[in-house]
N, CA, C and O of each residue as an XYZ file, in Angstrom:
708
protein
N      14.022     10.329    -18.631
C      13.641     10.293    -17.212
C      13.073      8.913    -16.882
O      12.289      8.292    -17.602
N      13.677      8.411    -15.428
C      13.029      7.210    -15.034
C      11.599      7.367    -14.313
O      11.463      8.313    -13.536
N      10.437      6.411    -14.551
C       8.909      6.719    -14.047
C       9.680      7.181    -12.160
O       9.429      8.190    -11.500
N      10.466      6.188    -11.845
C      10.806      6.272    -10.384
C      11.460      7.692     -9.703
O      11.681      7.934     -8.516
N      11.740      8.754    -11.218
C      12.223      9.974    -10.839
C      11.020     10.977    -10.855
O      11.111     12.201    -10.760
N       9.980     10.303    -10.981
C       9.283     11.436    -11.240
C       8.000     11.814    -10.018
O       7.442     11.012     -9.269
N       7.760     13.438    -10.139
C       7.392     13.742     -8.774
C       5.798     14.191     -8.541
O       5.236     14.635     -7.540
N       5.358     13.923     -9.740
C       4.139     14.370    -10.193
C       3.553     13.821    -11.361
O       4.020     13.942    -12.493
N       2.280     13.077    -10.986
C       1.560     12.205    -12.007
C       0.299     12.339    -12.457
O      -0.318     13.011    -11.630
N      -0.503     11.981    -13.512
C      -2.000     12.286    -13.721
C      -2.594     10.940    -13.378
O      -1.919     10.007    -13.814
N      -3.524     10.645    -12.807
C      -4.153      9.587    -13.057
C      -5.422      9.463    -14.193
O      -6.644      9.549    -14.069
N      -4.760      9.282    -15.056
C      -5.993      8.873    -15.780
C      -7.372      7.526    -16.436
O      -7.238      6.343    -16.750
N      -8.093      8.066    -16.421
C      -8.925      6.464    -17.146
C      -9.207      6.343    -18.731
O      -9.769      7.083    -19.538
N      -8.586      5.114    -18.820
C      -9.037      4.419    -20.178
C     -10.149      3.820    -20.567
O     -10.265      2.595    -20.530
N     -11.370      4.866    -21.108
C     -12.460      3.933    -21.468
C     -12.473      2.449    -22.659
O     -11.552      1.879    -23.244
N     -13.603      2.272    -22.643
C     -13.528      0.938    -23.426
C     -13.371      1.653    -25.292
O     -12.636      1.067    -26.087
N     -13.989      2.638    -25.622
C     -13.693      3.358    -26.952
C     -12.328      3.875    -27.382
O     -11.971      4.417    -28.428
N     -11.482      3.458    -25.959
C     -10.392      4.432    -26.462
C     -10.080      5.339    -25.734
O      -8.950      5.266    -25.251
N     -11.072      6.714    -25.317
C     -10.830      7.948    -24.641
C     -10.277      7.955    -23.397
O     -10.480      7.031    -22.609
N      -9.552      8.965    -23.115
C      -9.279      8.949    -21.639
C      -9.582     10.348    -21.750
O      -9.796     11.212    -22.600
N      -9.463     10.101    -19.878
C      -9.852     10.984    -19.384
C      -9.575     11.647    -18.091
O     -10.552     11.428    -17.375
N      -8.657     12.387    -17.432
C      -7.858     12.937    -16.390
C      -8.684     12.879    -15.068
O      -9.472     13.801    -14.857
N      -8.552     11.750    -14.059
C      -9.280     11.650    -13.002
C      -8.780     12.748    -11.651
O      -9.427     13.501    -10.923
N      -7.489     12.446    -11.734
C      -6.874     13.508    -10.507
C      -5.259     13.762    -10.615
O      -4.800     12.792    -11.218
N      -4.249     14.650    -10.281
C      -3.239     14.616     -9.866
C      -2.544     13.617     -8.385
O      -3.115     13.322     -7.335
N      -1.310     13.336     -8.788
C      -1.253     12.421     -7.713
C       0.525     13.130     -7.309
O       1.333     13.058     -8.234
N       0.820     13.514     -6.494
C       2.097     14.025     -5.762
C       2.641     12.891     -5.232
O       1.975     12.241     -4.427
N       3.754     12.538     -5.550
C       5.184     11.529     -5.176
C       6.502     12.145     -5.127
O       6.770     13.280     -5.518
N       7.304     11.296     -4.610
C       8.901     11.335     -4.327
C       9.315     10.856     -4.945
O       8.666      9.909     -5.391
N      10.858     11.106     -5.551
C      11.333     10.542     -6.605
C      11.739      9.127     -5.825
O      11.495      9.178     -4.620
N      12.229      8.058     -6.224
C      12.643      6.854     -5.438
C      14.533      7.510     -5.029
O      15.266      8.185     -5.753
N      14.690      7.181     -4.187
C      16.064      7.044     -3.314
C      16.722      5.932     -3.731
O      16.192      4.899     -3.322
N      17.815      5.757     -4.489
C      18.497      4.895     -5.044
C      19.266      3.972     -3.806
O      19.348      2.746     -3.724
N      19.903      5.240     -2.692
C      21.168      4.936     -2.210
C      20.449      4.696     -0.744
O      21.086      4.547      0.299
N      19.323      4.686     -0.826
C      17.817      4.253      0.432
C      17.356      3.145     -0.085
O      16.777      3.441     -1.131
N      17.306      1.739      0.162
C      16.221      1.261     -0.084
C      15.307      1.056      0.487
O      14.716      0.017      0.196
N      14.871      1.726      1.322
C      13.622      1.661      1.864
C      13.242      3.075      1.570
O      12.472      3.634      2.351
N      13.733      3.762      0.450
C      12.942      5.100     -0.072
C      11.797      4.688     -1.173
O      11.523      3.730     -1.897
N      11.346      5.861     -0.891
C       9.793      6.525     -1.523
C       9.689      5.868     -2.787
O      10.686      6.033     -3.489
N       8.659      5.078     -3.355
C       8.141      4.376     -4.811
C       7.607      5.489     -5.295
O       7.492      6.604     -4.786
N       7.223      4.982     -6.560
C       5.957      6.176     -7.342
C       4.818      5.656     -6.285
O       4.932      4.949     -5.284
N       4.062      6.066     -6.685
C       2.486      5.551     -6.042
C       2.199      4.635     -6.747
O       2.713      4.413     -7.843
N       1.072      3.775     -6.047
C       0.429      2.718     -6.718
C      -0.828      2.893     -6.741
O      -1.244      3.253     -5.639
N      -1.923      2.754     -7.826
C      -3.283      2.646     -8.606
C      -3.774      1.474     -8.389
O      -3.195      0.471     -8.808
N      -5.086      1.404     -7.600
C      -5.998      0.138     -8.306
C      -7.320      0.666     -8.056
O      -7.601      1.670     -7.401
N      -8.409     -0.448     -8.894
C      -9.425     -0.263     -9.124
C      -9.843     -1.343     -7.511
O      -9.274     -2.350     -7.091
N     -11.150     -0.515     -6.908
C     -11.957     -1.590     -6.240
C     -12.371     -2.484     -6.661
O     -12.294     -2.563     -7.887
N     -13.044     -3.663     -5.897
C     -13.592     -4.597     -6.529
C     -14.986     -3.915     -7.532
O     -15.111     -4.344     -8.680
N     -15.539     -3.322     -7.236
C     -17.120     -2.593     -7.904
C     -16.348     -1.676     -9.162
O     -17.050     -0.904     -9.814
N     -15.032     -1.788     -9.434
C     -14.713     -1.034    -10.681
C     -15.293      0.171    -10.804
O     -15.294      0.639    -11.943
N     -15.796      0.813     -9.931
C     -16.187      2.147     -9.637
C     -15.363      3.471     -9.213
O     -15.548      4.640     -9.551
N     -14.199      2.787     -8.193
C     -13.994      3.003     -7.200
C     -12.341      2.759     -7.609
O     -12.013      1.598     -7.849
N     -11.230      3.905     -7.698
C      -9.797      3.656     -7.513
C      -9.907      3.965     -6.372
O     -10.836      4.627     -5.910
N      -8.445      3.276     -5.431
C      -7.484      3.621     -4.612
C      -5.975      4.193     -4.795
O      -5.252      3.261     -5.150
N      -5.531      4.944     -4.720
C      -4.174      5.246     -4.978
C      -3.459      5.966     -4.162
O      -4.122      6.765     -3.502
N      -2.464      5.960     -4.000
C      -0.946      6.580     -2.802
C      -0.971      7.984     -3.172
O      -1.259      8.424     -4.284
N      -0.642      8.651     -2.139
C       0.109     10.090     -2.959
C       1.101     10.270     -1.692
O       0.675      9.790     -0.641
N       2.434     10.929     -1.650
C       2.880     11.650     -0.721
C       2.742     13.122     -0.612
O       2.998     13.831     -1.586
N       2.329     13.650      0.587
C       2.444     14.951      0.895
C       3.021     15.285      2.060
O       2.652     14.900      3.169
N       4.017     16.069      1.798
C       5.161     16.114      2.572
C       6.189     14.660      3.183
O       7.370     15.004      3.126
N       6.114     13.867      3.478
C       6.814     12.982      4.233
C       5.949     11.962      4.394
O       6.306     10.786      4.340
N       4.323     12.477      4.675
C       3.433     11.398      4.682
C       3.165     10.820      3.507
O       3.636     11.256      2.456
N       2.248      9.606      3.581
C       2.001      8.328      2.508
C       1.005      8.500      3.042
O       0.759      8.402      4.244
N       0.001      8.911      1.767
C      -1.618      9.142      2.080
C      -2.344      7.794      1.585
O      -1.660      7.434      0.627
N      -3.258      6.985      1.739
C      -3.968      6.301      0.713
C      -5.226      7.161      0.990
O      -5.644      7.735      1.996
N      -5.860      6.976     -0.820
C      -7.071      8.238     -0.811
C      -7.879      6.665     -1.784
O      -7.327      5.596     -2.043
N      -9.542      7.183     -2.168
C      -9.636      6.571     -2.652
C     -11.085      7.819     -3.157
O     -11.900      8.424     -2.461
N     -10.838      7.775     -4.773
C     -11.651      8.327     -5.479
C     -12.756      7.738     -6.320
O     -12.644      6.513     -6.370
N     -13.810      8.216     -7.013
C     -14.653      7.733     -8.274
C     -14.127      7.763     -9.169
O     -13.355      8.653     -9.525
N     -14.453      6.683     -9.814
C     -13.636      6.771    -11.646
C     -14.407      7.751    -12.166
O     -14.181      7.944    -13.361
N     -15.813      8.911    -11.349
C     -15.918      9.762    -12.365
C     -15.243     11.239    -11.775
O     -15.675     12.392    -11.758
N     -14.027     10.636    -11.325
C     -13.418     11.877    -10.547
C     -14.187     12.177     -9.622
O     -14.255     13.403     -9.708
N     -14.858     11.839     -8.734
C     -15.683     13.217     -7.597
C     -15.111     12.141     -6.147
O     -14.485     11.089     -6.281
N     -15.536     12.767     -4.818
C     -15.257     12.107     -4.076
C     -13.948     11.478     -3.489
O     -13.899     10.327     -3.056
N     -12.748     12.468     -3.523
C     -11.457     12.028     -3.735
C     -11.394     12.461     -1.958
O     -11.497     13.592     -1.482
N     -11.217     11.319     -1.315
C     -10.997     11.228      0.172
C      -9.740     10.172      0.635
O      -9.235      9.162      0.145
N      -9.527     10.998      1.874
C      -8.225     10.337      2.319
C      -8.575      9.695      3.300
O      -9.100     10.181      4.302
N      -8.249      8.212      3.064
C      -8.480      6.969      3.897
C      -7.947      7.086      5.099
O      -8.475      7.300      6.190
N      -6.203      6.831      4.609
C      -5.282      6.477      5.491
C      -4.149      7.663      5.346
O      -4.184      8.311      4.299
N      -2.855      8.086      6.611
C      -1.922      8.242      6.644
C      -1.201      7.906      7.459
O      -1.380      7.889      8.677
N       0.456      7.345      6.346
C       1.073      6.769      7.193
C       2.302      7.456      7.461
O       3.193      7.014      6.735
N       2.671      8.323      8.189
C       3.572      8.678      8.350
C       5.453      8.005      8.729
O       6.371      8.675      9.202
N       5.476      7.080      8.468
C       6.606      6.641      7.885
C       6.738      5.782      6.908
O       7.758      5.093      6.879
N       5.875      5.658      6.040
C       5.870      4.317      5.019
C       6.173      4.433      3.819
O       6.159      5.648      3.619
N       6.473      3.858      2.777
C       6.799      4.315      1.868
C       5.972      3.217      0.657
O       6.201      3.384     -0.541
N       5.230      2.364      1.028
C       4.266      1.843      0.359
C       3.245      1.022      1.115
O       3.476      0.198      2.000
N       1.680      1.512      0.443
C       0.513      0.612      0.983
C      -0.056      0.752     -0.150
O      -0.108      1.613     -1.029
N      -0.746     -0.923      0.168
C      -1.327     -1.110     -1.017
C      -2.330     -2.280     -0.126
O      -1.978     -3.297      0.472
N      -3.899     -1.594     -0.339
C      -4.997     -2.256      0.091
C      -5.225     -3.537     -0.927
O      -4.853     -3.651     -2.094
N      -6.104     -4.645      0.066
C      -6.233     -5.820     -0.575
C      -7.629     -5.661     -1.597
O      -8.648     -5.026     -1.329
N      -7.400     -6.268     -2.568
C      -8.943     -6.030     -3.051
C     -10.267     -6.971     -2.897
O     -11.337     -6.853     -3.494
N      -9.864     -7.998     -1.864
C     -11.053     -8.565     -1.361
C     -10.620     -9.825     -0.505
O      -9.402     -9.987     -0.575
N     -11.230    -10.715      0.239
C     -12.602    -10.427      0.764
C     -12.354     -9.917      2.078
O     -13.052     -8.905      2.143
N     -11.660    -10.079      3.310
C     -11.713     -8.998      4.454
C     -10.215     -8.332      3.888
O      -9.098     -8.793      3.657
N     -11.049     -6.593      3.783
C     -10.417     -5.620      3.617
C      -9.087     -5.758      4.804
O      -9.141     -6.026      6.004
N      -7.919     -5.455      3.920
C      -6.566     -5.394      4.883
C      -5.808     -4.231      4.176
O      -6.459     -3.665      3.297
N      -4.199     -3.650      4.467
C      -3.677     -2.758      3.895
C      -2.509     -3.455      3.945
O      -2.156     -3.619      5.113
N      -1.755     -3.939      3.129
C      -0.072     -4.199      2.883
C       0.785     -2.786      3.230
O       0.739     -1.868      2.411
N       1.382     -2.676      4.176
C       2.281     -1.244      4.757
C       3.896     -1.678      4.790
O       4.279     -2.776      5.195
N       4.652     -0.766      4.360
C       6.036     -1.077      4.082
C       6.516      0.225      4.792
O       6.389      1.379      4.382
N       6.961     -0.109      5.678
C       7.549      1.176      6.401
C       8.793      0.646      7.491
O       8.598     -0.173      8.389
N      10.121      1.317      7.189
C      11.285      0.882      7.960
C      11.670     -0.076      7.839
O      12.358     -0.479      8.777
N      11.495     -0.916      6.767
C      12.397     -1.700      5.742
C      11.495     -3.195      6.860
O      11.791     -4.260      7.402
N      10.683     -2.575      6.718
C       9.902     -4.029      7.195
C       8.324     -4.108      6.421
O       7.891     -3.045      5.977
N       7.544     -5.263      6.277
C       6.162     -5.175      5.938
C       4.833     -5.832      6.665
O       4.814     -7.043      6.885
N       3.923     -5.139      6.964
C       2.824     -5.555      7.750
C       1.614     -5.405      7.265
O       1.393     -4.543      6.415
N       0.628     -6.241      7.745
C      -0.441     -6.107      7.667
C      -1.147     -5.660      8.605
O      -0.888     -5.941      9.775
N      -2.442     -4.674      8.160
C      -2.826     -3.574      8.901
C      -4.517     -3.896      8.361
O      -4.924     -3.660      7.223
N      -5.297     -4.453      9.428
C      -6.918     -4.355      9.443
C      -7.400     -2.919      8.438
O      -6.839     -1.825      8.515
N      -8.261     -3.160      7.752
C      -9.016     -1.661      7.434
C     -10.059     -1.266      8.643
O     -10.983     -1.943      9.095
N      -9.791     -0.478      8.870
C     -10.382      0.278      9.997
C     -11.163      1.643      9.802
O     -11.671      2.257     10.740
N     -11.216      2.178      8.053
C     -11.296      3.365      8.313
C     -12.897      3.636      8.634
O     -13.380      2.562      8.273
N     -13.998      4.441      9.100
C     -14.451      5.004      9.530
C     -15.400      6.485      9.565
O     -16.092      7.106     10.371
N     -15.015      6.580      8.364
C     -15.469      7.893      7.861
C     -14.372      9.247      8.301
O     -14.625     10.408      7.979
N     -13.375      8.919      8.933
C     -11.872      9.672      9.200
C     -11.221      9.003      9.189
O     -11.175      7.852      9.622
N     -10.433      9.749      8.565
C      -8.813      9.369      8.049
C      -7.729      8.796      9.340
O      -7.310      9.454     10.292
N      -7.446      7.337      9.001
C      -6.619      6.735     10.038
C      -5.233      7.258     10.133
O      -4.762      7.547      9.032
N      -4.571      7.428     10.995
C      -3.295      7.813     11.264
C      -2.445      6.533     11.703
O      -2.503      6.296     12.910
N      -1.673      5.678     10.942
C      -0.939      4.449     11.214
C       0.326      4.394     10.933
O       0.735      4.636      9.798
N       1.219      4.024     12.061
C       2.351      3.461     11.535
C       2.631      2.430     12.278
O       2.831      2.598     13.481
N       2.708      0.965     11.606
C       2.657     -0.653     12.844
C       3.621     -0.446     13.375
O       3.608     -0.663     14.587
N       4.978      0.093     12.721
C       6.566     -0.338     13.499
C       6.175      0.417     15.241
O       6.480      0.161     16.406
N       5.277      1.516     14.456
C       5.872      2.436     16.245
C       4.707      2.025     16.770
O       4.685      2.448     17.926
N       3.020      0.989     16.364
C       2.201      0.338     16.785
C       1.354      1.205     17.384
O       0.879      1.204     18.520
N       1.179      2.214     16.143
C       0.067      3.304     16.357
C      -1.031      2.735     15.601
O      -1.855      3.428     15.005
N      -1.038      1.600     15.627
C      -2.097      0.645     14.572
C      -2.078     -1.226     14.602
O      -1.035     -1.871     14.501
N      -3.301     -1.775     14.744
C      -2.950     -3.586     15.092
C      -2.519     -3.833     13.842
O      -3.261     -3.604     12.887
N      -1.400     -4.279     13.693
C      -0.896     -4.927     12.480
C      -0.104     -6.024     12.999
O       0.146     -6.224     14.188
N       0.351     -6.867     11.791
C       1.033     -8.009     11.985
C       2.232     -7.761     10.898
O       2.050     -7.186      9.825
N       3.176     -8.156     11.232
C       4.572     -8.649     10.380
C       3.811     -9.555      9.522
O       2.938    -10.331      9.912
N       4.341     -9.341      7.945
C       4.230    -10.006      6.853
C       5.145    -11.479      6.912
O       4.678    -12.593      6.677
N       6.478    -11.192      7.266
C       7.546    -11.977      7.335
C       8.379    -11.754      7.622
O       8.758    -10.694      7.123
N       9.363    -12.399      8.558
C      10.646    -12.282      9.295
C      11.467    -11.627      8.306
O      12.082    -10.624      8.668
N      11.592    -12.081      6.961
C      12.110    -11.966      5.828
C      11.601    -11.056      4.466
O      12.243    -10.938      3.423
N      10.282    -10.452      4.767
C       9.731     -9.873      3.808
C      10.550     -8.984      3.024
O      11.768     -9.130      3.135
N      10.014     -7.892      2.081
C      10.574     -7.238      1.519
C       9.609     -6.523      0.722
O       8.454     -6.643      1.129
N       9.837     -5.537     -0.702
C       9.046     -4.649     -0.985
C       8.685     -4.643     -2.270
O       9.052     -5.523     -3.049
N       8.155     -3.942     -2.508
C       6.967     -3.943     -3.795
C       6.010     -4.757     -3.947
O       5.864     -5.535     -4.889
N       4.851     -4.515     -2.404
C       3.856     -5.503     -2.112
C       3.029     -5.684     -2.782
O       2.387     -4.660     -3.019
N       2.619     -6.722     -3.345
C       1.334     -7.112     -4.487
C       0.444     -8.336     -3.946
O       0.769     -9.439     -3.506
N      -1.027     -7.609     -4.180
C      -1.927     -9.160     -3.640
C      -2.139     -9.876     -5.003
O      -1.866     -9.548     -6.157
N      -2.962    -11.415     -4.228
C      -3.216    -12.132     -5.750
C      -4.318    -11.683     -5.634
O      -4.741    -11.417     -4.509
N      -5.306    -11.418     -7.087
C      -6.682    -11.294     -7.564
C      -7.957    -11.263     -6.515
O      -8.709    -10.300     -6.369
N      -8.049    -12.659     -5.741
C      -8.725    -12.808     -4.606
C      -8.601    -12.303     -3.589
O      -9.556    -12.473     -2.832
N      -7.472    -11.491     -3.070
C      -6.813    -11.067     -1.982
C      -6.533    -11.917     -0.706
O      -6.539    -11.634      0.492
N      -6.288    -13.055     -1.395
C      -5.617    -14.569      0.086
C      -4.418    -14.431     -0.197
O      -3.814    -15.010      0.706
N      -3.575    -13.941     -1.030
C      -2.256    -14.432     -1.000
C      -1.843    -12.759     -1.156
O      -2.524    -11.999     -1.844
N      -0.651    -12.331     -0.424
C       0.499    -11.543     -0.733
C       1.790    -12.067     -0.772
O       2.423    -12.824     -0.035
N       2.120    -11.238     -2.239
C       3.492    -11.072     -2.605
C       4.216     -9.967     -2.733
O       3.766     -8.917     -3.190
N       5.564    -10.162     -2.277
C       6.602     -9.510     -2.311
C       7.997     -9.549     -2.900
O       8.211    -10.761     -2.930
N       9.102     -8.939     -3.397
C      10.105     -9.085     -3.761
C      11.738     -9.315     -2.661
O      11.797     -8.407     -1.832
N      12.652    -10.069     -2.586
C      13.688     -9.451     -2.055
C      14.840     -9.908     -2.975
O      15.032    -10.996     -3.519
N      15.678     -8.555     -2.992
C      16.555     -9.420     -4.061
C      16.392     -9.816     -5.331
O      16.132     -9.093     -6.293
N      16.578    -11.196     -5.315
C      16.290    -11.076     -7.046
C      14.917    -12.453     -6.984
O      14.604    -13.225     -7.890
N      14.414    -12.363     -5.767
C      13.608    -13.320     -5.701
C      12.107    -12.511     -5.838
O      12.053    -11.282     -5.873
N      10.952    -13.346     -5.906
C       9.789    -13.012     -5.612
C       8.763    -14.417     -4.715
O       8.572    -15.580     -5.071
N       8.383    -13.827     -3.741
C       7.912    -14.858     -2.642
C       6.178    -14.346     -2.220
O       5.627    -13.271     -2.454
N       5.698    -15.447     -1.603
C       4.395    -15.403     -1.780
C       3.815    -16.002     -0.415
O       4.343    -17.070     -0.106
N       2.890    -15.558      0.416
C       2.732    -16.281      1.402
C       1.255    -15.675      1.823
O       1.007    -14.473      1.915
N       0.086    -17.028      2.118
C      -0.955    -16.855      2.227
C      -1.489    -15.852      3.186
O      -0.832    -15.953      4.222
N      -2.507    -14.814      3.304
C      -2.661    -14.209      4.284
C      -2.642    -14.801      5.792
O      -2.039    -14.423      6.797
N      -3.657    -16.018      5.531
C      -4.478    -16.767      6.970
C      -2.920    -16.945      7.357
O      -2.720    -16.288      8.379
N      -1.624    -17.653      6.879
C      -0.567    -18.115      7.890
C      -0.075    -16.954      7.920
O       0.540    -16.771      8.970
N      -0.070    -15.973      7.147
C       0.581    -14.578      8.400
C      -0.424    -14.115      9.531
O      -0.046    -13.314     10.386
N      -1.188    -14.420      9.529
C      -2.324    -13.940     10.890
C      -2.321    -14.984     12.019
O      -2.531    -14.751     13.209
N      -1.901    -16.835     11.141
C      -1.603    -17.785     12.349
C      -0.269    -17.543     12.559
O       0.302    -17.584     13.649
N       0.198    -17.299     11.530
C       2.365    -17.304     12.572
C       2.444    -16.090     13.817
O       2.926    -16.275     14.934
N       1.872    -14.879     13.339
C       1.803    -13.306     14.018
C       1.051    -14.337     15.666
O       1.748    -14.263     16.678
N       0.302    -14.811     15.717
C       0.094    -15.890     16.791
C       0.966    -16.587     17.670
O       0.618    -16.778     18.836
N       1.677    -16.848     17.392
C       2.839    -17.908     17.680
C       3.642    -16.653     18.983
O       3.645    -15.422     19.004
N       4.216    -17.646     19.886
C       4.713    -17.233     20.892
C       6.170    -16.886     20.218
O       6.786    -16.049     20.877
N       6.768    -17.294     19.190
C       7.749    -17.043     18.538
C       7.815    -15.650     17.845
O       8.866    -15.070     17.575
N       6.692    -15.234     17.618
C       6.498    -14.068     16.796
C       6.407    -13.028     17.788
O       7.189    -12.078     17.735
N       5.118    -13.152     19.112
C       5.228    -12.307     19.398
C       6.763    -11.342     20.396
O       6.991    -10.217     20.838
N       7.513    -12.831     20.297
C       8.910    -12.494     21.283
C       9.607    -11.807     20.185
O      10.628    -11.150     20.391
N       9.137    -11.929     19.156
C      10.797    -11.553     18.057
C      10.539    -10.164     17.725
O      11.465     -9.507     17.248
N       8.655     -9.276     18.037
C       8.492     -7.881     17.784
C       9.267     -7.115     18.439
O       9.201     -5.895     18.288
């Protein structure tokens, strides 16, 4: 079986001795071969305070981001995006969300609030900005969270946050939404 076929995952943690230990179940879609803009596995990260995962799940059609304690408790749902098929929050310094939905990618303010946001940028149920005229998927930040990267093809490309927030500016950009 490919990880991308599979529809149901554990998240677990690796202590420093060795042990793990089963933090939560996580529900996904298998990936769509003959879609590419279908469903990933989910994606895992730790907050900056290493306290604190974030991770994807789908339920039903939606793309949840939740974000739990590494001692398991506290497993709350941030965000849902009802057409997306990957987000992946920045891990520092102003909180943003990388959103891939309809074969396009944006950036989306963190906004949440103590309730769960309901976003999707394409239909601009949320302020986001286009990543790139050209973007593409399997969004990854760098370490600091100033730079996102993405894949298209057989390439991998990289482009600072601040000039996607100055281009999304540009009278060029906003004519081409």
């Amino acid at each position: 079986m490919w990880l991308s076929n599979e529809t149901e995952f554990d998240l677990v943690v690796r202590e420093g001795d060795g042990s793990e230990r089963r933090i939560t179940g996580i529900s996904g879609h298998a990936l769509e071969y003959a879609n590419i803009a279908g469903k990933i596995p989910p994606s895992v990260m730790f907050a900056a305070d290493g306290a604190t995962l974030y991770f994807t799940e789908f339920v039903g059609e939606d793309l949840l981001l939740k974000r739990i304690g590494r001692d398991g408790r506290g497993e709350t749902v941030l965000y849902r995006f009802p057409n997306a098929v990957a987000a992946v929050p920045s891990p520092r310094p102003r909180p943003r969300i990388a959103v891939r939905e309809y074969q396009r990618s944006f950036l989306v303010p963190w906004s949440y609030a103590g309730q769960p946001v309901v976003a999707s940028p394409a239909e601009r149920t949320a302020s986001a900005v286009r990543i790139d005229a050209e973007d593409g998927g399997y969004l990854t930040w760098s370490a600091d969270g100033t730079t996102l990267g993405w894949t298209r093809a057989s390439g991998f490309y990289e482009k600072p946050v601040a000039q996607v927030v100055t281009e999304s500016r540009s009278p060029r950009a906003r004519n081409a939404k």
